[in-house]
Amino acid sequence: MENQIRQLQFRLKRQGMLEIEAWLEPLLAVDLCGYEIRQAVLELLALDLPELLAMMHGEKDVPDVLRPCLGVMR
């Protein structure tokens, strides 16, 4: 899964989406052993860029288990 996160970050960098790439950086430090966290990260990785942007700007909900690591308040 770490490779998938890195691939997404690489794709974002290539497309000039450095702000989203930096926002997702903390996912690399998350303990991915828990089922809920793994599922939430997989869901996040499956999103399109507009959906990630909406999450980053608070226009779309971030999965609860990922809120602390992505610095999202309720």
PDB file of C-alpha atoms in Angstrom:
ATOM      1  CA  MET A   1       0.000   0.000   0.000  1.00  0.00           C
ATOM      2  CA  GLU A   2       2.924   2.338   0.651  1.00  0.00           C
ATOM      3  CA  ASN A   3       3.860   1.955  -3.015  1.00  0.00           C
ATOM      4  CA  GLN A   4       0.343   2.978  -4.041  1.00  0.00           C
ATOM      5  CA  ILE A   5       0.580   6.103  -1.895  1.00  0.00           C
ATOM      6  CA  ARG A   6       3.964   6.962  -3.405  1.00  0.00           C
ATOM      7  CA  GLN A   7       2.625   6.374  -6.935  1.00  0.00           C
ATOM      8  CA  LEU A   8      -0.254   8.749  -6.252  1.00  0.00           C
ATOM      9  CA  GLN A   9       2.158  11.348  -4.889  1.00  0.00           C
ATOM     10  CA  PHE A  10       4.376  10.983  -7.962  1.00  0.00           C
ATOM     11  CA  ARG A  11       1.361  11.409 -10.243  1.00  0.00           C
ATOM     12  CA  LEU A  12       0.266  14.498  -8.307  1.00  0.00           C
ATOM     13  CA  LYS A  13       3.758  16.021  -8.513  1.00  0.00           C
ATOM     14  CA  ARG A  14       3.890  15.345 -12.245  1.00  0.00           C
ATOM     15  CA  GLN A  15       0.562  17.122 -12.681  1.00  0.00           C
ATOM     16  CA  GLY A  16       1.694  20.078 -10.585  1.00  0.00           C
ATOM     17  CA  MET A  17      -0.667  19.250  -7.724  1.00  0.00           C
ATOM     18  CA  LEU A  18       1.968  19.853  -5.052  1.00  0.00           C
ATOM     19  CA  GLU A  19      -0.527  21.087  -2.466  1.00  0.00           C
ATOM     20  CA  ILE A  20      -2.496  17.811  -2.519  1.00  0.00           C
ATOM     21  CA  GLU A  21       0.729  15.796  -2.589  1.00  0.00           C
ATOM     22  CA  ALA A  22       1.938  17.568   0.553  1.00  0.00           C
ATOM     23  CA  TRP A  23      -1.480  17.127   2.214  1.00  0.00           C
ATOM     24  CA  LEU A  24      -1.318  13.352   1.624  1.00  0.00           C
ATOM     25  CA  GLU A  25       2.318  13.024   2.803  1.00  0.00           C
ATOM     26  CA  PRO A  26       1.332  12.037   6.387  1.00  0.00           C
ATOM     27  CA  LEU A  27      -0.332   8.884   5.029  1.00  0.00           C
ATOM     28  CA  LEU A  28       3.145   7.394   4.627  1.00  0.00           C
ATOM     29  CA  ALA A  29       3.581   7.505   8.420  1.00  0.00           C
ATOM     30  CA  VAL A  30       0.204   5.906   9.231  1.00  0.00           C
ATOM     31  CA  ASP A  31       0.203   2.417  10.730  1.00  0.00           C
ATOM     32  CA  LEU A  32      -1.616   0.500   8.001  1.00  0.00           C
ATOM     33  CA  CYS A  33      -2.164  -2.639  10.089  1.00  0.00           C
ATOM     34  CA  GLY A  34      -5.698  -1.727  11.160  1.00  0.00           C
ATOM     35  CA  TYR A  35      -8.513  -2.811   8.841  1.00  0.00           C
ATOM     36  CA  GLU A  36     -10.424   0.496   9.091  1.00  0.00           C
ATOM     37  CA  ILE A  37      -7.353   2.562   8.305  1.00  0.00           C
ATOM     38  CA  ARG A  38      -6.358   0.335   5.371  1.00  0.00           C
ATOM     39  CA  GLN A  39      -9.872   0.557   3.930  1.00  0.00           C
ATOM     40  CA  ALA A  40      -9.985   4.333   4.351  1.00  0.00           C
ATOM     41  CA  VAL A  41      -6.600   4.754   2.644  1.00  0.00           C
ATOM     42  CA  LEU A  42      -7.684   2.474  -0.214  1.00  0.00           C
ATOM     43  CA  GLU A  43     -10.858   4.534  -0.661  1.00  0.00           C
ATOM     44  CA  LEU A  44      -8.793   7.716  -0.688  1.00  0.00           C
ATOM     45  CA  LEU A  45      -6.398   6.287  -3.283  1.00  0.00           C
ATOM     46  CA  ALA A  46      -9.322   5.412  -5.555  1.00  0.00           C
ATOM     47  CA  LEU A  47     -10.603   8.999  -5.683  1.00  0.00           C
ATOM     48  CA  ASP A  48     -10.158  11.333  -8.628  1.00  0.00           C
ATOM     49  CA  LEU A  49      -8.197  14.566  -8.229  1.00  0.00           C
ATOM     50  CA  PRO A  50     -11.288  16.811  -7.988  1.00  0.00           C
ATOM     51  CA  GLU A  51     -12.557  14.672  -5.102  1.00  0.00           C
ATOM     52  CA  LEU A  52      -9.196  14.866  -3.309  1.00  0.00           C
ATOM     53  CA  LEU A  53      -9.196  18.644  -3.772  1.00  0.00           C
ATOM     54  CA  ALA A  54     -12.702  18.840  -2.311  1.00  0.00           C
ATOM     55  CA  MET A  55     -11.564  16.821   0.714  1.00  0.00           C
ATOM     56  CA  MET A  56      -8.490  18.956   1.184  1.00  0.00           C
ATOM     57  CA  HIS A  57     -10.612  22.128   1.138  1.00  0.00           C
ATOM     58  CA  GLY A  58     -13.278  20.703   3.467  1.00  0.00           C
ATOM     59  CA  GLU A  59     -15.952  20.471   0.777  1.00  0.00           C
ATOM     60  CA  LYS A  60     -16.116  16.677   1.060  1.00  0.00           C
ATOM     61  CA  ASP A  61     -15.781  14.526   4.168  1.00  0.00           C
ATOM     62  CA  VAL A  62     -12.478  12.853   4.962  1.00  0.00           C
ATOM     63  CA  PRO A  63     -12.847   9.366   6.490  1.00  0.00           C
ATOM     64  CA  ASP A  64     -12.934   9.757  10.290  1.00  0.00           C
ATOM     65  CA  VAL A  65      -9.963   7.444  10.908  1.00  0.00           C
ATOM     66  CA  LEU A  66      -7.760   9.582   8.637  1.00  0.00           C
ATOM     67  CA  ARG A  67      -8.766  12.984  10.020  1.00  0.00           C
ATOM     68  CA  PRO A  68      -6.019  13.147  12.684  1.00  0.00           C
ATOM     69  CA  CYS A  69      -3.159  12.275  10.338  1.00  0.00           C
ATOM     70  CA  LEU A  70      -4.362  14.654   7.609  1.00  0.00           C
ATOM     71  CA  GLY A  71      -4.905  17.477  10.094  1.00  0.00           C
ATOM     72  CA  VAL A  72      -8.633  17.751   9.435  1.00  0.00           C
ATOM     73  CA  MET A  73     -10.902  19.133  12.133  1.00  0.00           C
ATOM     74  CA  ARG A  74     -14.507  18.097  12.469  1.00  0.00           C
TER      75      ARG A  74
END
